[in-house]
Coordinates of N, CA and C and ligand atoms in Angstrom, one line a residue:
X32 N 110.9 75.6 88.1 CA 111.0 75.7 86.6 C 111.9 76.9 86.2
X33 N 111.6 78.0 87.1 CA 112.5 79.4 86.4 C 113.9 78.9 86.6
X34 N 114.5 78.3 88.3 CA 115.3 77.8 88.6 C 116.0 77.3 87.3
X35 N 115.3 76.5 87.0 CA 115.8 75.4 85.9 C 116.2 75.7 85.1
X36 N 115.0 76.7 83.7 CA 115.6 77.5 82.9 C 116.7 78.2 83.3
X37 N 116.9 79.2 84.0 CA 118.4 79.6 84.2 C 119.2 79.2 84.2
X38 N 119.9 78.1 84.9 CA 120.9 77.4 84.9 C 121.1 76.9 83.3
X39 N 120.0 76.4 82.6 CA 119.7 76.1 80.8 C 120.8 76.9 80.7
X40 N 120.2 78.4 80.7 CA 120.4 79.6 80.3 C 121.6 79.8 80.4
X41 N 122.0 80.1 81.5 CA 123.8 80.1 81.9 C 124.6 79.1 81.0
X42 N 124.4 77.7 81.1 CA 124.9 77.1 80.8 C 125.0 77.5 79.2
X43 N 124.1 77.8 78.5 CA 124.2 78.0 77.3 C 125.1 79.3 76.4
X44 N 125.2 79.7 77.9 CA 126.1 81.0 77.5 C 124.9 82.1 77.0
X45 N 123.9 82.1 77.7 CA 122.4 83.2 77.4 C 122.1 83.8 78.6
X46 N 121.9 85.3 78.8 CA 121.8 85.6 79.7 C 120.1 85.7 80.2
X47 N 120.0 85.5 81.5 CA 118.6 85.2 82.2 C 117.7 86.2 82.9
X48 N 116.8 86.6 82.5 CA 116.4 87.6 83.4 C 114.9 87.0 83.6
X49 N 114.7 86.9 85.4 CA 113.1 86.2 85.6 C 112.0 86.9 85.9
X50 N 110.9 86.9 85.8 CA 110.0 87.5 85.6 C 108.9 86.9 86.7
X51 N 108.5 87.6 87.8 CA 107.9 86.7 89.1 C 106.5 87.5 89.0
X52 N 105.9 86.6 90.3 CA 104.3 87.1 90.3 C 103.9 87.9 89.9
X53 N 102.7 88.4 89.1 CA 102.0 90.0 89.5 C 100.6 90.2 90.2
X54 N 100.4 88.9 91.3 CA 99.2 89.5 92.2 C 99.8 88.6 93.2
X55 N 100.1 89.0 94.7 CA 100.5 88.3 95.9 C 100.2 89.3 97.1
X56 N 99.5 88.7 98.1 CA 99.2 89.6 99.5 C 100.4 89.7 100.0
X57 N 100.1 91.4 100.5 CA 101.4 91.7 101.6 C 102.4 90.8 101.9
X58 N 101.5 90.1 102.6 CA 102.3 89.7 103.4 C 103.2 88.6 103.0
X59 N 103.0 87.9 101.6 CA 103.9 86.9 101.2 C 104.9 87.8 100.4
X60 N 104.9 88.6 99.8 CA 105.3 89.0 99.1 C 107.0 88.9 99.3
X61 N 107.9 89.2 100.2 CA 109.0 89.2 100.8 C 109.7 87.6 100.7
X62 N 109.0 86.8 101.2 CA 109.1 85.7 100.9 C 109.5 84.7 99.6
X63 N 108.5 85.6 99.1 CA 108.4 85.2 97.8 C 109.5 85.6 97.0
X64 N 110.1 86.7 96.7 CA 110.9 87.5 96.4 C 112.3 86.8 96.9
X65 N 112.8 86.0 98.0 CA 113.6 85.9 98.2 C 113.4 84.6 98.2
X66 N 112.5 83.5 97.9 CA 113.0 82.0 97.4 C 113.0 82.2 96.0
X67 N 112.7 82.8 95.3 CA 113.1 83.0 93.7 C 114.8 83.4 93.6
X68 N 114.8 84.8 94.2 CA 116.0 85.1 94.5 C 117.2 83.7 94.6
X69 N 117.0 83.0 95.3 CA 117.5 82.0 96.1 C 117.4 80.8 94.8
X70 N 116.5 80.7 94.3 CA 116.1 79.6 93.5 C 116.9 79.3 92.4
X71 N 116.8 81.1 91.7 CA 117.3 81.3 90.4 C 118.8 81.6 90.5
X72 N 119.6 81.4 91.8 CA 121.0 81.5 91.5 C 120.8 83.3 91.8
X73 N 120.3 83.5 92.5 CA 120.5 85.3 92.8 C 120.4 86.0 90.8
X74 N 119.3 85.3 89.6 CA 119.5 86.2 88.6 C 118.4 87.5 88.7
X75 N 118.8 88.3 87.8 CA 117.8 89.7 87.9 C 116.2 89.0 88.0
X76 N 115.7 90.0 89.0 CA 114.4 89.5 89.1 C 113.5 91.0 88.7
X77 N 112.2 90.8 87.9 CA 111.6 91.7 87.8 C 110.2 91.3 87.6
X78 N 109.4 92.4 88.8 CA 108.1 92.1 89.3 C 107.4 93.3 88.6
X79 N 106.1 92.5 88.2 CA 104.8 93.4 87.5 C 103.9 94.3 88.8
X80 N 104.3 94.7 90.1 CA 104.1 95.0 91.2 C 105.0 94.7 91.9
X81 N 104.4 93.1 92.5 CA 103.2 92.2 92.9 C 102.2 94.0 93.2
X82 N 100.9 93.5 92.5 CA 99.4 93.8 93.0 C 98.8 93.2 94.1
X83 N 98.8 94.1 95.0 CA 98.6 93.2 96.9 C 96.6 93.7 96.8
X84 N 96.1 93.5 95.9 CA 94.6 93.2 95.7 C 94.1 93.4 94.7
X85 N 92.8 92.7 94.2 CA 93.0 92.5 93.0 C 91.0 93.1 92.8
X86 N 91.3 93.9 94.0 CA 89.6 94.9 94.3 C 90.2 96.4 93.7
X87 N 90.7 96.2 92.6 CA 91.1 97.9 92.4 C 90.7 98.5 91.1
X88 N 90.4 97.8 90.6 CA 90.9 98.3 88.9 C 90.5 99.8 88.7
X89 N 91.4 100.4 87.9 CA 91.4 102.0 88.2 C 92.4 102.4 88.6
X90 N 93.0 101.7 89.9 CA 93.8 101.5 90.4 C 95.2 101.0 90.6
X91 N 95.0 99.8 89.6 CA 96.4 99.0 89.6 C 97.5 99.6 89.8
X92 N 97.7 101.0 89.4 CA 99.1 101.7 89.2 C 99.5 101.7 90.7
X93 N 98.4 101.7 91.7 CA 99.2 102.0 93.3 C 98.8 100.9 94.1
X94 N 97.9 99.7 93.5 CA 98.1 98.3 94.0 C 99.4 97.9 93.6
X95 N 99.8 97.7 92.5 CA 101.1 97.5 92.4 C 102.5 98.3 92.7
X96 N 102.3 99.3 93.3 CA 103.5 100.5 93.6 C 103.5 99.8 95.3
X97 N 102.4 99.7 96.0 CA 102.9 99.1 97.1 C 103.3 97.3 97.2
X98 N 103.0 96.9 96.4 CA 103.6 95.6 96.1 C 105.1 96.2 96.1
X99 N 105.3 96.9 95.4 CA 106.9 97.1 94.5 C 107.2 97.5 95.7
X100 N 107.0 98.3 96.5 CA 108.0 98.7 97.4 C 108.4 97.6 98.3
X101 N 107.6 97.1 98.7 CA 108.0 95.3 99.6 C 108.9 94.7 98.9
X102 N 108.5 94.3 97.4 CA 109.5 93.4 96.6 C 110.7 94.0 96.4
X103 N 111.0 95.8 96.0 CA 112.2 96.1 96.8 C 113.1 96.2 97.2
X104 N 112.0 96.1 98.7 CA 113.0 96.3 99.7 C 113.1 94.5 100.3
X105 N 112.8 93.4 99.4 CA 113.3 92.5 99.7 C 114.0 91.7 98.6
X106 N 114.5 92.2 97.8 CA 115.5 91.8 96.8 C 115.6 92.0 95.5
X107 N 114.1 92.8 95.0 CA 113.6 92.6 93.6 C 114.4 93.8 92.9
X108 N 115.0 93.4 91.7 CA 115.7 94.4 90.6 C 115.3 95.2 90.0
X109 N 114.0 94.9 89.3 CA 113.6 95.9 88.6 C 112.0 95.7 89.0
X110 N 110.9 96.9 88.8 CA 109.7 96.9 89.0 C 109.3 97.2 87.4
X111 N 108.2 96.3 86.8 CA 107.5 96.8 85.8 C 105.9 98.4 85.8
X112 N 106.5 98.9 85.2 CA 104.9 100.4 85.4 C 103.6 99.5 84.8
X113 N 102.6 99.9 86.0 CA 101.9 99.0 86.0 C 101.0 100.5 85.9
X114 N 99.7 100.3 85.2 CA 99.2 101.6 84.7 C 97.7 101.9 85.1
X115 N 97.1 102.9 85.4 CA 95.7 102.6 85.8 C 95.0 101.7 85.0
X116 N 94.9 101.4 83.7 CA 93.9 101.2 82.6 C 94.3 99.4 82.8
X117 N 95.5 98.6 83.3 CA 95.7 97.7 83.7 C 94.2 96.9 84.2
X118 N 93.9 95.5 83.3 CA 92.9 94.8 83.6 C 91.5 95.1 83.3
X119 N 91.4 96.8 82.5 CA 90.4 97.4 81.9 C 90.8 97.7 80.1
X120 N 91.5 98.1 80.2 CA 91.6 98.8 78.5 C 93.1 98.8 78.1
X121 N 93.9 99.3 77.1 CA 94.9 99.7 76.4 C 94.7 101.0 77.1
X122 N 96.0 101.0 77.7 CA 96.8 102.7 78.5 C 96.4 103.3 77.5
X123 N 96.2 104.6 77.9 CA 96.4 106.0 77.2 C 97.9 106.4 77.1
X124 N 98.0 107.6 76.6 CA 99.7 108.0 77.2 C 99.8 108.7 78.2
X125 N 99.0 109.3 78.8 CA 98.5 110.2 80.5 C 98.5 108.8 81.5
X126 N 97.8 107.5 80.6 CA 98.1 106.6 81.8 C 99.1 106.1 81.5
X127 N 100.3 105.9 80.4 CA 101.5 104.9 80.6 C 102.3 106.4 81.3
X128 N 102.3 107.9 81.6 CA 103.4 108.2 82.2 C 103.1 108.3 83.4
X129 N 101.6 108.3 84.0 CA 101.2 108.6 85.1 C 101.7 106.9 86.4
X130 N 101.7 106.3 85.8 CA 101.9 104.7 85.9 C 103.3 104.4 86.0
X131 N 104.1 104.8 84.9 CA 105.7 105.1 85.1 C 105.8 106.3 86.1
X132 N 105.3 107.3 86.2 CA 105.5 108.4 88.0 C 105.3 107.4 89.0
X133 N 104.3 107.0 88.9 CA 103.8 106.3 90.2 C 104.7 104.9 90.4
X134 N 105.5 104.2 89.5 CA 106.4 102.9 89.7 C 107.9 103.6 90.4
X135 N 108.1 104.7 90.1 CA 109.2 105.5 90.0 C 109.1 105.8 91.7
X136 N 108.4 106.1 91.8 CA 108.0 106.5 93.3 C 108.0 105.4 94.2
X137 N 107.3 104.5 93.5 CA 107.7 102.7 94.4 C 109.0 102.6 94.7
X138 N 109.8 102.8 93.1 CA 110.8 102.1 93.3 C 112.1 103.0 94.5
X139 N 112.0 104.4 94.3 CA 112.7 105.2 94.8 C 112.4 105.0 96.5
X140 N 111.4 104.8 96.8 CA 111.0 104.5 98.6 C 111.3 102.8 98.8
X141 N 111.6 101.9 97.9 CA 112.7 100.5 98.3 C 113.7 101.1 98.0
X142 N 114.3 102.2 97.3 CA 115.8 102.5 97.7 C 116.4 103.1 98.7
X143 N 115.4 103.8 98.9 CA 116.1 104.5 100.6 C 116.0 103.4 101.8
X144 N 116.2 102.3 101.2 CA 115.8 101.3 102.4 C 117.2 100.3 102.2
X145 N 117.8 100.3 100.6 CA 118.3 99.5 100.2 C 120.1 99.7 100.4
X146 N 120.9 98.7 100.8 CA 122.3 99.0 101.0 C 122.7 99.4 99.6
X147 N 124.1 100.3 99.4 CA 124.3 100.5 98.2 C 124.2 101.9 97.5
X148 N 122.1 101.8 97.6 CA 121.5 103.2 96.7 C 121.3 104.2 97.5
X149 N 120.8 103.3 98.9 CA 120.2 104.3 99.8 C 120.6 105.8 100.4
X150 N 122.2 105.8 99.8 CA 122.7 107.2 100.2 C 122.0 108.0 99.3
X151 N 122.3 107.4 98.0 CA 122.1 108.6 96.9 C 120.4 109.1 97.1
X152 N 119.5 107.6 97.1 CA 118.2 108.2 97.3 C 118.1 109.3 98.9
X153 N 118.3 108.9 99.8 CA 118.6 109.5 101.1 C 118.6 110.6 100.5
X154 N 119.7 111.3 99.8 CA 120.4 112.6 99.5 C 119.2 113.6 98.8
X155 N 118.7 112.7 97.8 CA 117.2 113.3 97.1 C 116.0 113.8 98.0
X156 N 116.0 113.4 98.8 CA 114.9 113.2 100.2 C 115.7 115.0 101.0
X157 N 116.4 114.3 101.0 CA 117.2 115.3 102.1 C 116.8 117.2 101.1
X158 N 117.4 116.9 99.9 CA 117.2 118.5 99.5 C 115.5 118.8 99.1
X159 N 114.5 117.6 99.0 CA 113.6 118.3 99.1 C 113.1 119.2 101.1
X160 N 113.3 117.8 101.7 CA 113.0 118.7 103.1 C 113.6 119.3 103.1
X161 N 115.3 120.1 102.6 CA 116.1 121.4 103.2 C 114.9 122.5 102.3
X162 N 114.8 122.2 101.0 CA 113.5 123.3 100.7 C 112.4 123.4 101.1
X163 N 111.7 122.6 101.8 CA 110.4 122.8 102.5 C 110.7 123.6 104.1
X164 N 112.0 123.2 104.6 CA 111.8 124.1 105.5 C 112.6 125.6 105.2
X165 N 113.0 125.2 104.2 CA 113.1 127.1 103.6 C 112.5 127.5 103.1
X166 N 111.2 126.9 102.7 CA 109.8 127.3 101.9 C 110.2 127.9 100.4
X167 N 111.1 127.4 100.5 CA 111.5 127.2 98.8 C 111.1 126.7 97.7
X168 N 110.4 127.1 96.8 CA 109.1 126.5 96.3 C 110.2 125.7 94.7
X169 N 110.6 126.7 94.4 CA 111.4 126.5 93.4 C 112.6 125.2 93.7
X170 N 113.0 125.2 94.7 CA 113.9 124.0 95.1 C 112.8 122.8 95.2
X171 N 111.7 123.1 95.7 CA 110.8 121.7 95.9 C 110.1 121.6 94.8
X172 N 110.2 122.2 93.8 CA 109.9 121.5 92.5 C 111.0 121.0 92.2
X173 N 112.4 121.6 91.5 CA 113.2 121.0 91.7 C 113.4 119.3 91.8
X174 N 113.1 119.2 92.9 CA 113.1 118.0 94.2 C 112.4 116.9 93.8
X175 N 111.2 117.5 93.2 CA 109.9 116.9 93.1 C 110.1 115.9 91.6
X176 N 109.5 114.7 91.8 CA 109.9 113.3 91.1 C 108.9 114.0 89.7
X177 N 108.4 114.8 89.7 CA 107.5 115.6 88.6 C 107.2 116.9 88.8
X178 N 107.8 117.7 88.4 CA 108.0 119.1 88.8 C 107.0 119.9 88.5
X179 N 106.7 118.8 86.9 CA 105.2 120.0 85.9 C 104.1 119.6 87.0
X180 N 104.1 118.3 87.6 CA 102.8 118.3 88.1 C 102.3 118.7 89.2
X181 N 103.7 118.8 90.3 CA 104.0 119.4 91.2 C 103.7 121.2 91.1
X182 N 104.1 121.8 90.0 CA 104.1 123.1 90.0 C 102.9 123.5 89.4
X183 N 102.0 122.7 88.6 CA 100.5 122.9 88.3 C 99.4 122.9 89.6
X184 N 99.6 121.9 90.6 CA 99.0 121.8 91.3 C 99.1 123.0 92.6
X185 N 100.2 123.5 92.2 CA 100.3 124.5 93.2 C 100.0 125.9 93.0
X186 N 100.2 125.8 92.0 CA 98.9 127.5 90.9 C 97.9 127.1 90.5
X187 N 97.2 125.9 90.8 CA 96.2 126.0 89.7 C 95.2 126.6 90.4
X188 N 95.0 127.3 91.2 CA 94.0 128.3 92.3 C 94.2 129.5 92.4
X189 N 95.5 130.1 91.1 CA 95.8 131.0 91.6 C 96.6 132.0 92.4
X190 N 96.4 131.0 93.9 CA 96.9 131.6 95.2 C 98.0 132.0 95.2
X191 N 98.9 133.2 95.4 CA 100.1 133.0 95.5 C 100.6 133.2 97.0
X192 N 101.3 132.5 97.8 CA 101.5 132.6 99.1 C 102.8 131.3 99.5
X193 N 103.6 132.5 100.5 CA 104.9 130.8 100.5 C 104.6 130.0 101.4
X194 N 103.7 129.5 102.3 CA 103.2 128.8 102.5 C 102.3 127.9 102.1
X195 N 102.3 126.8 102.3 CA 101.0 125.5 101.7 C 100.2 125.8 102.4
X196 N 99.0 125.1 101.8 CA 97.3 125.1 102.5 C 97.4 124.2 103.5
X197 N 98.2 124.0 104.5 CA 97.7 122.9 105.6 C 97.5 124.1 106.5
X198 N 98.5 124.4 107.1 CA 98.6 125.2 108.4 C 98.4 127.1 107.9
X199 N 98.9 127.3 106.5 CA 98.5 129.0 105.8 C 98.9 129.9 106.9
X200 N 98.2 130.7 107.5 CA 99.1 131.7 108.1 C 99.7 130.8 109.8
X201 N 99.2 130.3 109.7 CA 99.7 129.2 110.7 C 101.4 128.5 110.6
X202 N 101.7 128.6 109.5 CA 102.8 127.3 109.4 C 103.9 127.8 110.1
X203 N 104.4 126.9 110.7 CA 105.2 127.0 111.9 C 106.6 127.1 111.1
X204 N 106.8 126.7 110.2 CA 108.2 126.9 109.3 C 108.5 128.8 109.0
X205 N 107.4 129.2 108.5 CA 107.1 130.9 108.7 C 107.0 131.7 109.8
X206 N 106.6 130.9 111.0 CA 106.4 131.5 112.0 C 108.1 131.6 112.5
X207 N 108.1 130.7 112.6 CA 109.9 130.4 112.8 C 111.1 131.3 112.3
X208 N 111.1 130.7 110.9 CA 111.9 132.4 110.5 C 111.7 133.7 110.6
X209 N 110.2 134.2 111.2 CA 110.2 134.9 111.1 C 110.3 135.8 112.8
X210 N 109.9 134.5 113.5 CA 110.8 134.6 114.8 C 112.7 134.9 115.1
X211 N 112.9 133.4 114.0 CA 114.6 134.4 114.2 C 114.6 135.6 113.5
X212 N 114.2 135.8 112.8 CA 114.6 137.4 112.2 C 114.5 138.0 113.1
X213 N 113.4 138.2 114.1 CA 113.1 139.7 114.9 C 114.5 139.1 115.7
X214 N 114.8 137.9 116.0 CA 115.6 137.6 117.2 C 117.4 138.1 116.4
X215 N 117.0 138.3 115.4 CA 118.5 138.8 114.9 C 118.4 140.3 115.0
X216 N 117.3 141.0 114.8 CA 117.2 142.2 114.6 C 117.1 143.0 116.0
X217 N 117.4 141.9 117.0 CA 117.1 142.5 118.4 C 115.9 142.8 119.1
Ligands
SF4_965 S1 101.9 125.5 106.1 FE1 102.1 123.8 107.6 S2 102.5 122.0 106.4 FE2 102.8 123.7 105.1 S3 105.0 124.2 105.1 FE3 104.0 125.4 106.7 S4 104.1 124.1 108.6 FE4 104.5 122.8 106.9

């Protein structure tokens, strides 16, 4: 049927944009995405995920972010922000931007996969790890797909230290430079 409409559509001199599943397991999802693709004459496709389970509610925002990333990285155009309050209530505005971060994040991890974008996403990737291993806090906010939320979470204890809480006086990034240093200093 979408097939169909389209070609309507074309023919009419109207432009078509299709609108595919929003709940499909893993594992069809790829599939799926590319006999639509196929169906509708290669038109824009845009998916509400796919939601790969439908045990979440609360959750929708990252049942559907890992849909999106499959759909993708196998043909799909655009992802719709799918929001925690999805299948419970009317979003808040905490949940429509928290839902738009988290689609954003889908969509950005099918681009580094994707011919075309994947340099530019690549390139984004790249200057956050050159700031994490210069412990650059300010570049990895920067970097960071949300910087306010990124940089709240990283004061909100207070702490101030250039290292993160995994490894703390441990981290081997610190230990490192501070190995070449003596090694420069003789
Ligand atoms: S503390 Fe550990 S995880 Fe954090 S930057 Fe250093 S090495 Fe990496």
């Amino acid at each position: 049927m979408l097939g169909e409409l389209v070609r309507r559509a074309r023919k009419a001199g109207v432009q078509a944009m299709v609108e595919g599943p929003g709940h499909v397991p893993a594992d069809e999802i790829e599939t799926s995405v590319k006999a639509m693709k196929h169906l509708t004459d290669r038109a824009p496709l845009y998916l509400l995920g796919p939601l790969v389970t439908d045990i979440a509610p609360g959750y929708d925002h990252i049942t559907a972010a890992i849909g999106g990333v499959i759909a993708g990285m196998a043909g799909a155009d655009f992802l719709c922000a799918t929001t925690p309050s999805e299948h419970l209530d009317l979003p808040t505005k905490e949940d429509v931007i928290e839902g738009t971060y988290v689609t954003r994040v889908a969509a950005h991890a099918a681009d580094l996969t994707r011919p075309g974008v994947r340099e530019r996403a690549r390139a984004w990737d790249l200057r956050m790890a050159k700031s994490r291993a210069e412990l650059d806090w300010e570049g990895q906010f920067n970097a960071a797909i949300n910087p306010a939320k990124a940089r709240q979470i990283r004061h909100r204890r207070g702490v101030e230290t250039d290292t993160c809480t995994m490894c703390s006086e441990l981290c081997a990034i610190r230990l490192a430079k501070e190995a070449m240093e003596r090694e420069k200093q003789g």
